[in-house]
């Protein structure tokens, strides 16, 4: 935690600095508004203490400037007795709190920490709203998940850059949040941005921030996400969707550990841990020329590959339990679900879950809404992909999605198998098979031709 103390009296600056140090709060001093402005532009501070009466630019004008420039850190006004009117003015112009000299040092620290924490929380909430996701814990006891938890604990104390890969819905974001939660930076903000979800031209200004007037529409200064995440974690989701030109800029930030605002000249040091995630194969993208190899090596310092749900079926009971507990909380007492019958669990384990944990959540949620009994069973689950349930397995037909087969399977192969099975189930009736697969009859016929199927 680092604080800027702006006061023209040297002994006040030093006294405050010494007191704050006792509570492990770092500080720097500025003797007037101008040098405060310079320091604020060049460094990151978690909060600002501003004296009201100073020669030259007074405290009130400095606070207005801070807010005008778009700095978001909390500001505490320092005022002397009898200046209560000014203190009120300070609060309306953007200070969060004020203290009166002579101050109680302990109270100062307490108020500061509280303000900083609530600001961090606000950043967190905002980033949550941005990505619209919750904060699950990484649940699972399977071997691959145990391995991942070990890696996460190992890197907790280092700020190493992490690349998380895995199919859609496997829990990449959950893992990123878990890394943040156990790390030394957990007190800092977790800021997330979905590169794929933000229009290309906006990503750059979101990430780097900009100065007032940097482009049409830049009406005030804006802090970028690299700075917002200072002292915490910046999570860049869907990194495979980043354009080549932005990849160059990201590479530069990782190399130099500093940024400049768009339209700005001062450099701002960056100290957030960077976590990226993708469900694309960056290695393939490198071969195709759509992802920079040098950037890949910077991002891939620590690699976490989240397994698919079909590769960790033993976690299904645990995951189902935690999802059902959450559903119960959301649905209230009207439709309490106790769990899943053993046969139901077995049935889920035989399913391929192309949508991974997100699909498990959907399946359970739908089941919970329509269930007649408090224990969910096989009949409550509507599964859309391939179920390798005994009676569905046709003799002599390809069914090798079973657990003993560790061969990696391509999406094409899975698709082909799904079509063969659906066609067999409906004795070659294209319309019905297409209906079951959730595709149009036309698409199915095209795909039958494409795969050269003879059914
Ligand atoms: N280990 C886990 N324990 C509990 N819930 C999980 C776990 N992993 C994932 N989930 C839940 O599954 C859903 C998908 O997780 P998440 O959004 O992290 O996946 P993702 O890999 O980022 O997916 P996408 O590639 O589609 O963005 C979320 O609702 C999350 O809460
Ligand atoms: Mg995600």
Tab-separated table of C-alpha atoms and ligand atoms in Angstrom:
chain	number	residue	atom	x	y	z
A	1	UNK	CA	0.000	0.000	0.000
A	2	UNK	CA	1.432	3.364	-0.949
A	3	UNK	CA	0.075	6.780	-0.095
A	4	UNK	CA	0.908	10.293	-1.269
A	5	UNK	CA	1.018	12.961	1.456
A	6	UNK	CA	0.593	16.498	0.162
A	7	UNK	CA	1.363	19.123	2.779
A	8	UNK	CA	3.531	22.216	2.724
A	9	UNK	CA	4.773	21.587	6.251
A	10	UNK	CA	7.731	19.247	6.177
A	11	UNK	CA	7.335	18.028	9.758
A	12	UNK	CA	3.695	17.078	9.171
A	13	UNK	CA	4.696	15.055	6.088
A	14	UNK	CA	7.426	13.311	8.011
A	15	UNK	CA	5.308	12.684	11.072
A	16	UNK	CA	2.512	11.154	8.999
A	17	UNK	CA	5.027	9.079	7.040
A	18	UNK	CA	6.489	7.700	10.250
A	19	UNK	CA	3.107	6.866	11.719
A	20	UNK	CA	1.926	5.155	8.543
A	21	UNK	CA	5.121	3.164	8.342
A	22	UNK	CA	4.253	1.621	11.728
A	23	UNK	CA	1.218	0.125	10.031
A	24	UNK	CA	3.274	-0.997	7.043
A	25	UNK	CA	1.876	1.726	4.788
A	26	UNK	CA	4.467	3.223	2.454
A	27	UNK	CA	4.290	6.909	1.698
A	28	UNK	CA	5.829	9.689	-0.323
A	29	UNK	CA	5.560	13.409	0.275
A	30	UNK	CA	4.836	16.391	-1.934
A	31	UNK	CA	5.254	19.954	-0.674
A	32	UNK	CA	2.783	21.589	-3.004
A	33	UNK	CA	0.063	20.963	-5.545
A	34	UNK	CA	2.391	21.089	-8.522
A	35	UNK	CA	4.814	18.464	-7.332
A	36	UNK	CA	1.814	16.364	-6.259
A	37	UNK	CA	0.510	16.503	-9.835
A	38	UNK	CA	3.855	15.394	-11.186
A	39	UNK	CA	4.141	12.482	-8.731
A	40	UNK	CA	0.560	11.393	-9.369
A	41	UNK	CA	1.218	11.265	-13.094
A	42	UNK	CA	4.349	9.198	-12.700
A	43	UNK	CA	3.538	6.773	-9.910
A	44	UNK	CA	0.726	4.699	-8.599
A	45	UNK	CA	-0.700	5.550	-5.183
A	46	UNK	CA	-3.460	3.719	-3.372
A	47	UNK	CA	-4.622	6.886	-1.653
A	48	UNK	CA	-3.838	10.559	-1.285
A	49	UNK	CA	-3.714	12.763	1.834
A	50	UNK	CA	-4.150	16.423	0.935
A	51	UNK	CA	-3.671	19.434	3.157
A	52	UNK	CA	-6.323	22.070	2.672
A	53	UNK	CA	-4.283	25.228	3.105
A	54	UNK	CA	-1.170	25.376	1.001
A	55	UNK	CA	0.537	28.263	-0.727
A	56	UNK	CA	0.058	28.195	-4.502
A	57	UNK	CA	-2.456	25.588	-5.529
A	58	UNK	CA	-4.604	24.853	-2.486
A	59	UNK	CA	-5.922	21.464	-1.445
A	60	UNK	CA	-9.365	22.017	-2.859
A	61	UNK	CA	-8.068	22.770	-6.358
A	62	UNK	CA	-5.761	19.765	-6.183
A	63	UNK	CA	-8.658	17.461	-5.305
A	64	UNK	CA	-10.711	18.845	-8.160
A	65	UNK	CA	-7.775	18.269	-10.490
A	66	UNK	CA	-7.347	14.681	-9.251
A	67	UNK	CA	-10.977	13.868	-9.994
A	68	UNK	CA	-10.966	15.733	-13.284
A	69	UNK	CA	-8.014	13.723	-14.439
A	70	UNK	CA	-9.877	10.525	-13.681
A	71	UNK	CA	-7.692	9.235	-10.831
A	72	UNK	CA	-9.815	6.922	-8.767
A	73	UNK	CA	-7.830	6.531	-5.556
A	74	UNK	CA	-9.467	7.685	-2.321
A	75	UNK	CA	-8.503	11.157	-1.112
A	76	UNK	CA	-8.472	12.271	2.501
A	77	UNK	CA	-8.458	15.967	3.244
A	78	UNK	CA	-6.347	17.253	6.109
A	79	UNK	CA	-7.702	20.390	7.719
A	80	UNK	CA	-7.034	22.426	10.808
A	81	UNK	CA	-9.599	23.321	13.453
A	82	UNK	CA	-12.001	25.999	12.333
A	83	UNK	CA	-11.824	25.011	8.678
A	84	UNK	CA	-14.874	22.834	8.826
A	85	UNK	CA	-16.601	24.724	6.008
A	86	UNK	CA	-13.726	23.986	3.696
A	87	UNK	CA	-13.750	20.369	4.722
A	88	UNK	CA	-17.349	20.126	3.602
A	89	UNK	CA	-16.375	21.711	0.290
A	90	UNK	CA	-13.612	19.132	-0.020
A	91	UNK	CA	-16.074	16.303	0.401
A	92	UNK	CA	-18.304	17.665	-2.321
A	93	UNK	CA	-15.416	18.128	-4.709
A	94	UNK	CA	-14.252	14.536	-4.528
A	95	UNK	CA	-12.530	13.761	-1.218
A	96	UNK	CA	-13.880	10.693	0.564
A	97	UNK	CA	-13.004	11.694	4.096
A	98	UNK	CA	-11.297	14.379	6.117
A	99	UNK	CA	-9.273	14.487	9.282
A	100	UNK	CA	-8.656	17.401	11.561
A	101	UNK	CA	-5.199	18.379	12.802
A	102	UNK	CA	-3.886	17.460	15.330
A	103	UNK	CA	-4.853	13.947	14.316
A	104	UNK	CA	-4.844	10.592	16.019
A	105	UNK	CA	-2.278	8.498	14.077
A	106	UNK	CA	-4.065	5.238	14.690
A	107	UNK	CA	-7.317	6.611	13.399
A	108	UNK	CA	-5.563	7.878	10.292
A	109	UNK	CA	-4.290	4.406	9.404
A	110	UNK	CA	-7.630	2.786	10.101
A	111	UNK	CA	-9.533	5.223	7.938
A	112	UNK	CA	-6.971	4.973	5.147
A	113	UNK	CA	-6.982	1.195	5.021
A	114	UNK	CA	-10.754	1.126	5.069
A	115	UNK	CA	-11.011	3.537	2.172
A	116	UNK	CA	-8.378	1.729	0.130
A	117	UNK	CA	-10.076	-1.593	0.711
A	118	UNK	CA	-13.458	-0.331	-0.291
A	119	UNK	CA	-11.969	1.179	-3.442
A	120	UNK	CA	-10.342	-2.153	-4.301
A	121	UNK	CA	-13.637	-3.862	-3.695
A	122	UNK	CA	-15.311	-1.437	-6.019
A	123	UNK	CA	-12.758	-2.197	-8.726
A	124	UNK	CA	-13.448	-5.852	-8.174
A	125	UNK	CA	-17.194	-5.415	-8.414
A	126	UNK	CA	-16.822	-3.385	-11.569
A	127	UNK	CA	-14.609	-5.968	-13.170
A	128	UNK	CA	-17.117	-8.632	-12.176
A	129	UNK	CA	-19.885	-6.698	-13.832
A	130	UNK	CA	-17.738	-6.378	-16.888
A	131	UNK	CA	-17.231	-10.084	-17.252
A	132	UNK	CA	-20.579	-11.108	-15.783
A	133	UNK	CA	-19.220	-14.104	-14.003
A	134	UNK	CA	-19.308	-15.308	-10.464
A	135	UNK	CA	-16.486	-16.311	-8.201
A	136	UNK	CA	-16.567	-20.071	-7.846
A	137	UNK	CA	-13.863	-22.014	-6.095
A	138	UNK	CA	-11.863	-24.550	-8.000
A	139	UNK	CA	-13.700	-27.697	-6.980
A	140	UNK	CA	-12.381	-31.177	-7.665
A	141	UNK	CA	-10.273	-33.981	-6.240
A	142	UNK	CA	-9.296	-35.730	-9.464
A	143	UNK	CA	-5.613	-36.156	-10.285
A	144	UNK	CA	-5.454	-33.381	-12.899
A	145	UNK	CA	-7.210	-30.924	-10.570
A	146	UNK	CA	-4.946	-31.836	-7.661
A	147	UNK	CA	-2.001	-31.142	-9.922
A	148	UNK	CA	-3.429	-27.757	-10.869
A	149	UNK	CA	-4.037	-26.842	-7.226
A	150	UNK	CA	-0.407	-27.701	-6.486
A	151	UNK	CA	0.811	-25.433	-9.268
A	152	UNK	CA	-1.461	-22.642	-8.064
A	153	UNK	CA	-0.113	-22.863	-4.530
A	154	UNK	CA	3.455	-22.959	-5.811
A	155	UNK	CA	3.082	-19.757	-7.774
A	156	UNK	CA	1.157	-17.971	-5.029
A	157	UNK	CA	4.236	-16.143	-3.831
A	158	UNK	CA	5.638	-15.226	-7.211
A	159	UNK	CA	4.144	-12.698	-9.614
A	160	UNK	CA	4.731	-15.083	-12.530
A	161	UNK	CA	2.649	-14.682	-15.669
A	162	UNK	CA	0.210	-17.543	-16.184
A	163	UNK	CA	-1.408	-18.923	-19.328
A	164	UNK	CA	-4.567	-20.959	-18.749
A	165	UNK	CA	-5.801	-23.144	-21.563
A	166	UNK	CA	-8.731	-25.516	-21.866
A	167	UNK	CA	-11.995	-26.076	-23.681
A	168	UNK	CA	-14.907	-23.743	-23.209
A	169	UNK	CA	-16.677	-24.116	-19.878
A	170	UNK	CA	-13.878	-26.015	-18.147
A	171	UNK	CA	-13.303	-23.339	-15.520
A	172	UNK	CA	-10.468	-21.189	-16.834
A	173	UNK	CA	-11.828	-18.065	-15.217
A	174	UNK	CA	-12.470	-19.934	-11.980
A	175	UNK	CA	-8.811	-20.978	-12.006
A	176	UNK	CA	-7.651	-17.407	-12.675
A	177	UNK	CA	-9.647	-16.131	-9.703
A	178	UNK	CA	-8.294	-18.923	-7.555
A	179	UNK	CA	-4.723	-17.930	-8.435
A	180	UNK	CA	-5.509	-14.386	-7.407
A	181	UNK	CA	-7.262	-15.467	-4.212
A	182	UNK	CA	-4.343	-17.493	-2.857
A	183	UNK	CA	-1.585	-15.172	-4.016
A	184	UNK	CA	0.272	-12.448	-2.190
A	185	UNK	CA	-1.593	-9.974	-4.358
A	186	UNK	CA	-5.018	-11.110	-3.133
A	187	UNK	CA	-5.597	-7.847	-1.280
A	188	UNK	CA	-5.221	-6.008	-4.543
A	189	UNK	CA	-7.882	-5.851	-7.244
A	190	UNK	CA	-8.773	-8.614	-9.694
A	191	UNK	CA	-9.478	-6.889	-12.967
A	192	UNK	CA	-10.779	-8.940	-15.877
A	193	UNK	CA	-11.343	-8.075	-19.497
A	194	UNK	CA	-12.642	-10.342	-22.214
A	195	UNK	CA	-10.600	-9.515	-25.286
A	196	UNK	CA	-13.102	-11.306	-27.501
A	197	UNK	CA	-16.056	-9.440	-26.032
A	198	UNK	CA	-14.853	-5.846	-26.420
A	199	UNK	CA	-14.756	-4.161	-29.840
A	200	UNK	CA	-11.217	-3.989	-31.167
A	201	UNK	CA	-10.896	-0.193	-31.053
A	202	UNK	CA	-12.067	-0.048	-27.453
A	203	UNK	CA	-9.707	-2.685	-26.075
A	204	UNK	CA	-6.676	-0.506	-26.429
A	205	UNK	CA	-8.151	2.429	-24.535
A	206	UNK	CA	-9.608	0.082	-21.908
A	207	UNK	CA	-6.200	-1.483	-21.359
A	208	UNK	CA	-3.952	1.542	-21.562
A	209	UNK	CA	-6.219	4.408	-20.587
A	210	UNK	CA	-6.001	7.778	-22.271
A	211	UNK	CA	-5.405	11.454	-21.733
A	212	UNK	CA	-8.089	14.035	-22.180
A	213	UNK	CA	-8.357	14.883	-25.884
A	214	UNK	CA	-6.356	11.841	-27.051
A	215	UNK	CA	-9.078	11.237	-29.652
A	216	UNK	CA	-12.552	12.545	-30.406
A	217	UNK	CA	-14.760	11.593	-27.537
A	218	UNK	CA	-11.948	11.435	-24.966
A	219	UNK	CA	-13.527	14.070	-22.789
A	220	UNK	CA	-11.626	13.303	-19.657
A	221	UNK	CA	-8.621	11.317	-18.620
A	222	UNK	CA	-9.246	7.610	-18.218
A	223	UNK	CA	-7.266	5.130	-16.195
A	224	UNK	CA	-6.509	1.900	-18.032
A	225	UNK	CA	-6.914	-1.614	-16.737
A	226	UNK	CA	-3.181	-2.163	-16.406
A	227	UNK	CA	-3.181	0.604	-13.788
A	228	UNK	CA	-6.469	-0.422	-12.219
A	229	UNK	CA	-5.003	-3.850	-11.586
A	230	UNK	CA	-1.965	-2.360	-9.895
A	231	UNK	CA	-0.972	-4.436	-6.890
A	232	UNK	CA	-3.347	-7.162	-8.016
A	233	UNK	CA	-4.131	-9.326	-11.016
A	234	UNK	CA	-5.046	-8.445	-14.582
A	235	UNK	CA	-6.925	-11.269	-16.290
A	236	UNK	CA	-6.941	-11.099	-20.077
A	237	UNK	CA	-9.545	-13.604	-21.199
A	238	UNK	CA	-9.740	-14.987	-24.765
A	239	UNK	CA	-6.220	-13.819	-25.509
A	240	UNK	CA	-6.371	-15.780	-28.790
A	241	UNK	CA	-8.770	-13.112	-30.066
A	242	UNK	CA	-6.224	-10.319	-29.707
A	243	UNK	CA	-5.254	-8.621	-32.959
A	244	UNK	CA	-1.643	-8.785	-34.083
A	245	UNK	CA	-1.174	-5.046	-33.662
A	246	UNK	CA	-2.349	-5.160	-30.053
A	247	UNK	CA	-0.171	-8.229	-29.456
A	248	UNK	CA	2.862	-6.077	-30.254
A	249	UNK	CA	1.743	-3.513	-27.683
A	250	UNK	CA	1.097	-6.121	-25.022
A	251	UNK	CA	4.516	-7.628	-25.644
A	252	UNK	CA	6.086	-4.228	-25.078
A	253	UNK	CA	4.263	-3.805	-21.764
A	254	UNK	CA	5.437	-7.214	-20.591
A	255	UNK	CA	9.015	-6.410	-21.555
A	256	UNK	CA	9.197	-2.905	-20.190
A	257	UNK	CA	6.731	-3.226	-17.309
A	258	UNK	CA	5.346	0.209	-17.985
A	259	UNK	CA	2.727	1.885	-20.141
A	260	UNK	CA	1.812	5.283	-21.490
A	261	UNK	CA	-1.750	6.492	-21.815
A	262	UNK	CA	-3.038	6.985	-25.348
A	263	UNK	CA	-2.185	10.566	-26.194
A	264	UNK	CA	0.132	10.784	-23.198
A	265	UNK	CA	3.871	11.015	-22.754
A	266	UNK	CA	4.583	10.051	-19.154
A	267	UNK	CA	5.336	6.433	-18.480
A	268	UNK	CA	3.470	4.647	-15.740
A	269	UNK	CA	5.019	1.591	-14.066
A	270	UNK	CA	2.943	-1.587	-14.104
A	271	UNK	CA	3.123	-4.143	-11.340
A	272	UNK	CA	0.079	-6.362	-11.784
A	273	UNK	CA	0.297	-10.096	-12.309
A	274	UNK	CA	-0.898	-10.952	-15.798
A	275	UNK	CA	-3.014	-14.048	-16.316
A	276	UNK	CA	-4.270	-14.901	-19.790
A	277	UNK	CA	-6.684	-17.592	-20.921
A	278	UNK	CA	-7.831	-19.079	-24.186
A	279	UNK	CA	-9.679	-22.068	-25.575
A	280	UNK	CA	-7.752	-21.790	-28.806
A	281	UNK	CA	-4.487	-23.500	-29.541
A	282	UNK	CA	-1.963	-20.672	-29.527
A	283	UNK	CA	0.628	-23.103	-30.865
A	284	UNK	CA	-1.532	-23.634	-33.964
A	285	UNK	CA	-2.145	-19.909	-34.259
A	286	UNK	CA	1.614	-19.312	-34.174
A	287	UNK	CA	2.044	-21.771	-37.025
A	288	UNK	CA	-0.670	-20.001	-38.974
A	289	UNK	CA	0.902	-16.626	-38.282
A	290	UNK	CA	-1.982	-15.202	-36.269
A	291	UNK	CA	-0.235	-15.215	-32.886
A	292	UNK	CA	3.232	-13.876	-32.113
A	293	UNK	CA	5.680	-16.462	-30.903
A	294	UNK	CA	7.656	-13.992	-28.776
A	295	UNK	CA	4.480	-12.925	-26.980
A	296	UNK	CA	3.515	-16.551	-26.466
A	297	UNK	CA	6.780	-17.227	-24.611
A	298	UNK	CA	6.210	-14.216	-22.386
A	299	UNK	CA	2.695	-15.373	-21.516
A	300	UNK	CA	3.490	-19.052	-21.201
A	301	UNK	CA	5.807	-18.739	-18.193
A	302	UNK	CA	3.500	-20.938	-16.146
A	303	UNK	CA	1.018	-23.045	-18.075
A	304	UNK	CA	-2.161	-24.443	-16.596
A	305	UNK	CA	-4.161	-26.772	-18.813
A	306	UNK	CA	-7.643	-27.295	-17.417
A	307	UNK	CA	-8.906	-30.781	-18.271
A	308	UNK	CA	-12.259	-31.384	-19.906
A	309	UNK	CA	-15.038	-32.715	-17.712
A	310	UNK	CA	-14.936	-36.052	-19.550
A	311	UNK	CA	-11.326	-36.396	-18.445
A	312	UNK	CA	-12.221	-35.868	-14.795
A	313	UNK	CA	-15.517	-37.698	-14.460
A	314	UNK	CA	-14.674	-38.695	-10.909
A	315	UNK	CA	-15.261	-35.021	-9.979
A	316	UNK	CA	-18.872	-35.103	-11.197
A	317	UNK	CA	-20.392	-35.993	-7.787
A	318	UNK	CA	-18.478	-33.196	-6.026
A	319	UNK	CA	-19.240	-30.665	-8.726
A	320	UNK	CA	-22.899	-31.684	-8.870
A	321	UNK	CA	-23.100	-31.298	-5.086
A	322	UNK	CA	-21.724	-27.793	-5.113
A	323	UNK	CA	-23.843	-26.733	-8.087
A	324	UNK	CA	-27.004	-28.100	-6.432
A	325	UNK	CA	-26.174	-26.282	-3.197
A	326	UNK	CA	-25.926	-23.059	-5.173
A	327	UNK	CA	-29.167	-23.756	-7.042
A	328	UNK	CA	-30.936	-24.368	-3.729
A	329	UNK	CA	-29.720	-21.029	-2.452
A	330	UNK	CA	-30.956	-19.317	-5.599
A	331	UNK	CA	-34.317	-21.044	-5.803
A	332	UNK	CA	-35.248	-20.698	-2.164
A	333	UNK	CA	-37.125	-23.356	-0.248
A	334	UNK	CA	-39.850	-24.100	-2.809
A	335	UNK	CA	-37.959	-26.718	-4.766
A	336	UNK	CA	-35.214	-28.086	-2.557
A	337	UNK	CA	-33.026	-30.689	-4.223
A	338	UNK	CA	-31.225	-33.191	-2.010
A	339	UNK	CA	-28.843	-34.573	-4.575
A	340	UNK	CA	-28.517	-37.031	-7.450
A	341	UNK	CA	-29.282	-40.761	-7.247
A	342	UNK	CA	-26.336	-43.139	-7.805
A	343	UNK	CA	-27.887	-44.197	-11.124
A	344	UNK	CA	-28.212	-40.534	-12.072
A	345	UNK	CA	-24.538	-39.944	-11.329
A	346	UNK	CA	-23.624	-42.996	-13.376
A	347	UNK	CA	-25.690	-41.667	-16.259
A	348	UNK	CA	-23.933	-38.287	-16.088
A	349	UNK	CA	-20.584	-40.028	-16.026
A	350	UNK	CA	-21.428	-41.756	-19.281
A	351	UNK	CA	-22.128	-38.470	-20.992
A	352	UNK	CA	-19.499	-36.653	-23.036
A	353	UNK	CA	-20.199	-33.064	-21.808
A	354	UNK	CA	-18.953	-31.100	-24.814
A	355	UNK	CA	-19.833	-27.924	-22.869
A	356	UNK	CA	-17.969	-29.136	-19.788
A	357	UNK	CA	-18.862	-27.756	-16.350
A	358	UNK	CA	-21.020	-25.005	-17.773
A	359	UNK	CA	-23.126	-27.685	-19.462
A	360	UNK	CA	-23.277	-29.702	-16.223
A	361	UNK	CA	-24.618	-26.578	-14.532
A	362	UNK	CA	-27.267	-26.145	-17.231
A	363	UNK	CA	-28.300	-29.788	-17.117
A	364	UNK	CA	-28.677	-29.696	-13.338
A	365	UNK	CA	-30.489	-26.401	-13.347
A	366	UNK	CA	-33.038	-27.572	-15.883
A	367	UNK	CA	-33.473	-30.819	-13.956
A	368	UNK	CA	-33.890	-28.981	-10.652
A	369	UNK	CA	-36.660	-26.806	-12.058
A	370	UNK	CA	-38.727	-29.669	-13.461
A	371	UNK	CA	-37.889	-32.416	-10.951
A	372	UNK	CA	-40.806	-34.018	-9.130
A	373	UNK	CA	-38.634	-35.626	-6.479
A	374	UNK	CA	-35.943	-34.198	-4.272
A	375	UNK	CA	-33.352	-36.655	-5.624
A	376	UNK	CA	-32.534	-36.005	-9.257
A	377	UNK	CA	-32.383	-39.120	-11.380
A	378	UNK	CA	-31.562	-40.203	-14.873
A	379	UNK	CA	-35.059	-39.290	-16.098
A	380	UNK	CA	-34.623	-35.681	-15.046
A	381	UNK	CA	-31.587	-35.116	-17.238
A	382	UNK	CA	-31.929	-33.965	-20.796
A	383	UNK	CA	-28.624	-34.506	-22.504
A	384	UNK	CA	-28.125	-33.248	-26.003
A	385	UNK	CA	-24.795	-34.745	-26.997
A	386	UNK	CA	-23.692	-38.369	-27.004
A	387	UNK	CA	-24.639	-40.628	-24.115
A	388	UNK	CA	-22.766	-43.875	-24.082
A	389	UNK	CA	-25.395	-45.519	-21.977
A	390	UNK	CA	-25.463	-49.316	-22.376
A	391	UNK	CA	-28.674	-49.540	-24.385
A	392	UNK	CA	-27.520	-46.813	-26.749
A	393	UNK	CA	-24.324	-48.561	-27.642
A	394	UNK	CA	-24.858	-50.356	-30.874
A	395	UNK	CA	-22.797	-53.480	-31.441
A	396	UNK	CA	-19.952	-52.969	-33.792
A	397	UNK	CA	-20.382	-49.217	-33.998
A	398	UNK	CA	-17.725	-46.747	-32.931
A	399	UNK	CA	-18.286	-45.907	-29.303
A	400	UNK	CA	-14.811	-45.260	-28.060
A	401	UNK	CA	-15.560	-42.315	-25.882
A	402	UNK	CA	-15.144	-44.567	-22.893
A	403	UNK	CA	-12.862	-43.755	-20.037
A	404	UNK	CA	-10.118	-46.222	-20.865
A	405	UNK	CA	-9.456	-44.638	-24.186
A	406	UNK	CA	-6.955	-41.907	-23.623
A	407	UNK	CA	-6.432	-41.050	-27.282
A	408	UNK	CA	-7.150	-37.359	-27.790
A	409	UNK	CA	-10.239	-36.963	-29.886
A	410	UNK	CA	-10.807	-34.288	-32.445
A	411	UNK	CA	-14.022	-32.343	-32.554
A	412	UNK	CA	-14.623	-33.786	-36.038
A	413	UNK	CA	-14.387	-37.326	-34.726
A	414	UNK	CA	-16.832	-36.585	-31.922
A	415	UNK	CA	-19.187	-34.981	-34.382
A	416	UNK	CA	-18.960	-37.936	-36.725
A	417	UNK	CA	-19.694	-40.378	-33.919
A	418	UNK	CA	-22.656	-38.343	-32.741
A	419	UNK	CA	-24.112	-38.414	-36.240
A	420	UNK	CA	-23.569	-42.146	-36.698
A	421	UNK	CA	-25.255	-42.901	-33.405
A	422	UNK	CA	-28.185	-40.579	-33.995
A	423	UNK	CA	-28.721	-42.024	-37.468
A	424	UNK	CA	-28.663	-45.558	-36.102
A	425	UNK	CA	-31.071	-44.683	-33.325
A	426	UNK	CA	-33.526	-43.289	-35.844
A	427	UNK	CA	-32.847	-46.046	-38.348
A	428	UNK	CA	-31.458	-43.658	-40.895
A	429	UNK	CA	-34.291	-41.102	-40.655
A	430	UNK	CA	-32.455	-37.847	-41.428
A	431	UNK	CA	-35.131	-35.501	-40.129
A	432	UNK	CA	-35.369	-37.214	-36.746
A	433	UNK	CA	-31.605	-37.645	-36.373
A	434	UNK	CA	-31.059	-33.984	-37.225
A	435	UNK	CA	-33.713	-33.010	-34.661
A	436	UNK	CA	-31.923	-34.973	-31.963
A	437	UNK	CA	-28.578	-33.437	-32.872
A	438	UNK	CA	-30.051	-29.958	-32.835
A	439	UNK	CA	-29.032	-29.167	-36.416
A	440	UNK	CA	-31.054	-28.688	-39.602
A	441	UNK	CA	-31.765	-31.586	-41.943
A	442	UNK	CA	-29.813	-29.786	-44.663
A	443	UNK	CA	-26.716	-29.474	-42.440
A	444	UNK	CA	-26.903	-33.133	-41.513
A	445	UNK	CA	-27.105	-34.185	-45.162
A	446	UNK	CA	-24.139	-31.950	-46.005
A	447	UNK	CA	-22.137	-33.416	-43.162
A	448	UNK	CA	-22.999	-36.993	-44.161
A	449	UNK	CA	-21.549	-36.193	-47.576
A	450	UNK	CA	-18.559	-34.406	-46.068
A	451	UNK	CA	-17.648	-37.375	-43.853
A	452	UNK	CA	-18.522	-39.875	-46.569
A	453	UNK	CA	-20.884	-41.756	-44.276
A	454	UNK	CA	-22.731	-44.671	-45.752
A	455	UNK	CA	-25.896	-44.866	-43.701
B	1	LIG	N1	-13.778	-26.353	-10.550
B	1	LIG	C1	-14.964	-25.743	-10.562
B	1	LIG	N2	-15.730	-25.768	-9.476
B	1	LIG	C2	-16.934	-25.196	-9.499
B	1	LIG	N3	-17.491	-24.571	-10.513
B	1	LIG	C3	-16.776	-24.499	-11.617
B	1	LIG	C4	-15.469	-25.064	-11.686
B	1	LIG	N4	-14.982	-24.850	-12.899
B	1	LIG	C5	-15.948	-24.166	-13.560
B	1	LIG	N5	-17.026	-23.961	-12.791
B	1	LIG	C6	-18.251	-23.275	-13.228
B	1	LIG	O1	-18.430	-23.572	-14.596
B	1	LIG	C7	-18.761	-22.413	-15.345
B	1	LIG	C8	-17.737	-22.170	-16.412
B	1	LIG	O2	-16.527	-21.774	-15.808
B	1	LIG	P1	-15.601	-20.632	-16.437
B	1	LIG	O3	-16.405	-19.477	-16.870
B	1	LIG	O4	-14.472	-20.407	-15.506
B	1	LIG	O5	-15.093	-21.444	-17.722
B	1	LIG	P2	-14.181	-20.964	-18.915
B	1	LIG	O6	-13.209	-22.071	-19.131
B	1	LIG	O7	-13.657	-19.620	-18.641
B	1	LIG	O8	-15.208	-20.967	-20.118
B	1	LIG	P3	-15.171	-20.111	-21.500
B	1	LIG	O9	-14.022	-20.640	-22.299
B	1	LIG	O10	-16.484	-20.443	-22.105
B	1	LIG	O11	-15.014	-18.696	-21.108
B	1	LIG	C9	-18.883	-21.274	-14.353
B	1	LIG	O12	-20.226	-21.052	-14.051
B	1	LIG	C10	-18.105	-21.778	-13.147
B	1	LIG	O13	-18.655	-21.237	-11.958
B	2	LIG	MG1	-13.990	-17.799	-19.655
